[in-house]
mmCIF file of C-alpha atoms in Angstrom:
data_model
loop_
_atom_site.group_PDB
_atom_site.id
_atom_site.type_symbol
_atom_site.label_atom_id
_atom_site.label_comp_id
_atom_site.label_asym_id
_atom_site.label_seq_id
_atom_site.Cartn_x
_atom_site.Cartn_y
_atom_site.Cartn_z
ATOM 1 C CA GLN A 1 0.000 0.000 0.000
ATOM 2 C CA VAL A 2 0.958 3.628 -0.467
ATOM 3 C CA GLN A 3 2.306 5.524 2.557
ATOM 4 C CA PRO A 4 1.743 9.218 1.812
ATOM 5 C CA VAL A 5 3.593 12.272 3.115
ATOM 6 C CA GLU A 6 2.009 15.561 2.061
ATOM 7 C CA SER A 7 3.773 18.936 1.863
ATOM 8 C CA GLY A 8 3.573 22.348 0.237
ATOM 9 C CA GLY A 9 0.734 23.930 2.149
ATOM 10 C CA GLY A 10 0.815 27.418 3.590
ATOM 11 C CA LEU A 11 -0.932 30.744 3.974
ATOM 12 C CA VAL A 12 -1.893 32.531 0.772
ATOM 13 C CA GLN A 13 -4.174 35.399 -0.186
ATOM 14 C CA ALA A 14 -7.309 34.815 -2.205
ATOM 15 C CA GLY A 15 -6.436 34.569 -5.884
ATOM 16 C CA GLY A 16 -3.016 33.135 -5.130
ATOM 17 C CA SER A 17 -1.506 29.759 -5.966
ATOM 18 C CA LEU A 18 0.117 26.829 -4.213
ATOM 19 C CA ARG A 19 1.501 23.501 -5.343
ATOM 20 C CA LEU A 20 1.090 20.550 -3.031
ATOM 21 C CA SER A 21 3.230 17.435 -3.173
ATOM 22 C CA CYS A 22 2.610 13.929 -1.928
ATOM 23 C CA ALA A 23 5.661 11.730 -1.571
ATOM 24 C CA ALA A 24 4.335 8.198 -1.567
ATOM 25 C CA SER A 25 6.591 5.438 -0.364
ATOM 26 C CA GLY A 26 5.974 2.009 -1.756
ATOM 27 C CA ARG A 27 7.125 0.552 -5.036
ATOM 28 C CA ALA A 28 3.513 -0.053 -6.099
ATOM 29 C CA PHE A 29 2.744 3.692 -6.450
ATOM 30 C CA SER A 30 2.504 3.533 -10.245
ATOM 31 C CA GLY A 31 -0.086 0.777 -9.944
ATOM 32 C CA TYR A 32 -2.617 2.939 -8.113
ATOM 33 C CA THR A 33 -5.104 5.565 -9.136
ATOM 34 C CA MET A 34 -4.272 8.433 -6.772
ATOM 35 C CA GLY A 35 -6.370 11.222 -5.386
ATOM 36 C CA TRP A 36 -6.385 14.360 -3.289
ATOM 37 C CA PHE A 37 -8.862 14.957 -0.497
ATOM 38 C CA ARG A 38 -9.400 17.799 1.946
ATOM 39 C CA ARG A 39 -10.999 18.407 5.313
ATOM 40 C CA ALA A 40 -12.187 21.884 6.177
ATOM 41 C CA PRO A 41 -12.742 22.896 9.814
ATOM 42 C CA GLY A 42 -15.901 21.299 11.160
ATOM 43 C CA LYS A 43 -16.571 19.354 7.966
ATOM 44 C CA GLU A 44 -16.149 15.823 6.686
ATOM 45 C CA ARG A 45 -13.201 14.947 4.480
ATOM 46 C CA GLU A 46 -14.140 15.412 0.828
ATOM 47 C CA PHE A 47 -12.815 14.307 -2.533
ATOM 48 C CA VAL A 48 -10.906 16.911 -4.578
ATOM 49 C CA ALA A 49 -9.353 15.187 -7.602
ATOM 50 C CA ARG A 50 -8.037 11.887 -8.897
ATOM 51 C CA ILE A 51 -5.577 10.798 -11.588
ATOM 52 C CA SER A 52 -5.169 7.499 -13.370
ATOM 53 C CA ARG A 53 -2.165 5.232 -12.936
ATOM 54 C CA SER A 54 -0.501 6.478 -16.112
ATOM 55 C CA GLY A 55 -1.496 10.089 -15.526
ATOM 56 C CA ASP A 56 -3.444 10.453 -18.754
ATOM 57 C CA THR A 57 -6.875 10.790 -17.170
ATOM 58 C CA SER A 58 -7.981 13.062 -14.340
ATOM 59 C CA TYR A 59 -11.249 14.013 -12.671
ATOM 60 C CA TYR A 60 -12.152 16.918 -10.412
ATOM 61 C CA ALA A 61 -14.810 17.885 -7.932
ATOM 62 C CA ASP A 62 -17.020 20.657 -9.309
ATOM 63 C CA SER A 63 -15.797 23.044 -6.623
ATOM 64 C CA VAL A 64 -12.207 23.000 -7.928
ATOM 65 C CA LYS A 65 -12.689 22.281 -11.645
ATOM 66 C CA GLY A 66 -10.825 24.774 -13.802
ATOM 67 C CA ARG A 67 -8.675 25.993 -10.891
ATOM 68 C CA PHE A 68 -6.814 22.890 -9.676
ATOM 69 C CA THR A 69 -4.610 20.514 -11.681
ATOM 70 C CA ILE A 70 -3.576 17.073 -10.476
ATOM 71 C CA SER A 71 -0.471 15.406 -11.864
ATOM 72 C CA ARG A 72 1.974 12.659 -10.984
ATOM 73 C CA ASP A 73 5.555 11.604 -11.594
ATOM 74 C CA ASN A 74 5.766 7.839 -11.254
ATOM 75 C CA ALA A 75 9.553 7.872 -11.527
ATOM 76 C CA LYS A 76 9.713 10.167 -8.491
ATOM 77 C CA ILE A 77 6.817 8.389 -6.762
ATOM 78 C CA THR A 78 5.189 11.771 -6.226
ATOM 79 C CA LEU A 79 1.702 13.183 -6.680
ATOM 80 C CA TYR A 80 1.064 16.907 -7.161
ATOM 81 C CA LEU A 81 -1.819 19.337 -6.887
ATOM 82 C CA LEU A 82 -1.428 22.768 -8.473
ATOM 83 C CA MET A 83 -4.009 25.119 -7.014
ATOM 84 C CA ASN A 84 -4.687 28.427 -8.769
ATOM 85 C CA ASN A 85 -7.150 31.215 -8.028
ATOM 86 C CA LEU A 86 -7.492 30.021 -4.457
ATOM 87 C CA LYS A 87 -10.573 31.001 -2.481
ATOM 88 C CA PRO A 88 -11.157 31.223 1.284
ATOM 89 C CA GLU A 89 -13.440 28.176 1.002
ATOM 90 C CA ASP A 90 -10.418 26.146 -0.140
ATOM 91 C CA THR A 91 -9.010 26.444 3.389
ATOM 92 C CA ALA A 92 -8.529 22.889 4.654
ATOM 93 C CA VAL A 93 -6.030 20.181 5.458
ATOM 94 C CA TYR A 94 -5.183 18.402 2.213
ATOM 95 C CA TYR A 95 -4.429 14.679 2.001
ATOM 96 C CA CYS A 96 -3.520 12.237 -0.720
ATOM 97 C CA ASN A 97 -4.357 8.558 -0.946
ATOM 98 C CA ALA A 98 -4.912 5.686 -3.307
ATOM 99 C CA VAL A 99 -8.377 5.680 -4.864
ATOM 100 C CA VAL A 100 -10.662 3.001 -6.244
ATOM 101 C CA PRO A 101 -10.365 3.552 -10.027
ATOM 102 C CA GLY A 102 -13.217 5.552 -11.531
ATOM 103 C CA THR A 103 -14.556 6.638 -8.153
ATOM 104 C CA SER A 104 -13.991 9.195 -5.432
ATOM 105 C CA ARG A 105 -13.594 6.507 -2.762
ATOM 106 C CA VAL A 106 -10.385 5.771 -0.934
ATOM 107 C CA LEU A 107 -8.941 2.337 -1.591
ATOM 108 C CA PRO A 108 -9.779 0.129 1.415
ATOM 109 C CA GLY A 109 -6.877 -0.481 3.733
ATOM 110 C CA GLY A 110 -4.990 2.641 2.697
ATOM 111 C CA SER A 111 -3.112 4.798 5.191
ATOM 112 C CA TRP A 112 -3.705 8.488 5.699
ATOM 113 C CA GLY A 113 -0.777 10.847 6.143
ATOM 114 C CA GLN A 114 -0.800 13.896 8.391
ATOM 115 C CA GLY A 115 -1.880 16.158 5.573
ATOM 116 C CA THR A 116 -0.753 19.672 4.765
ATOM 117 C CA GLN A 117 -2.603 22.800 5.875
ATOM 118 C CA VAL A 118 -3.768 25.295 3.261
ATOM 119 C CA THR A 119 -5.134 28.597 4.534
ATOM 120 C CA VAL A 120 -6.557 31.173 2.134
ATOM 121 C CA SER A 121 -7.160 34.657 3.482
ATOM 122 C CA SER A 122 -9.725 36.996 1.986
#
């Protein structure tokens, strides 16, 4: 299974950009569909985006479509999330994990990392 370590979060003004990284240990990384999730204060964790094993197909939640871009580098065993035009409602802890292909569900048995905090000020 993938063991994720997220980084790249921070404090940014509305309209700004950040790029998150997820270093995923485990030689099987390239065999998994991967996704980003987030948990805002007082809310349940929600799906943000997913990318296929090869990186040629991606899917986004409506709330981030057109602003966020998910990508991966299988050689570096790393997943990325480029976030542009950030809004205060994007404030959350962001996590990555393996995903059931074609869905927004986390692969059963996967481990969650500590996440990385993104705070967007208005």
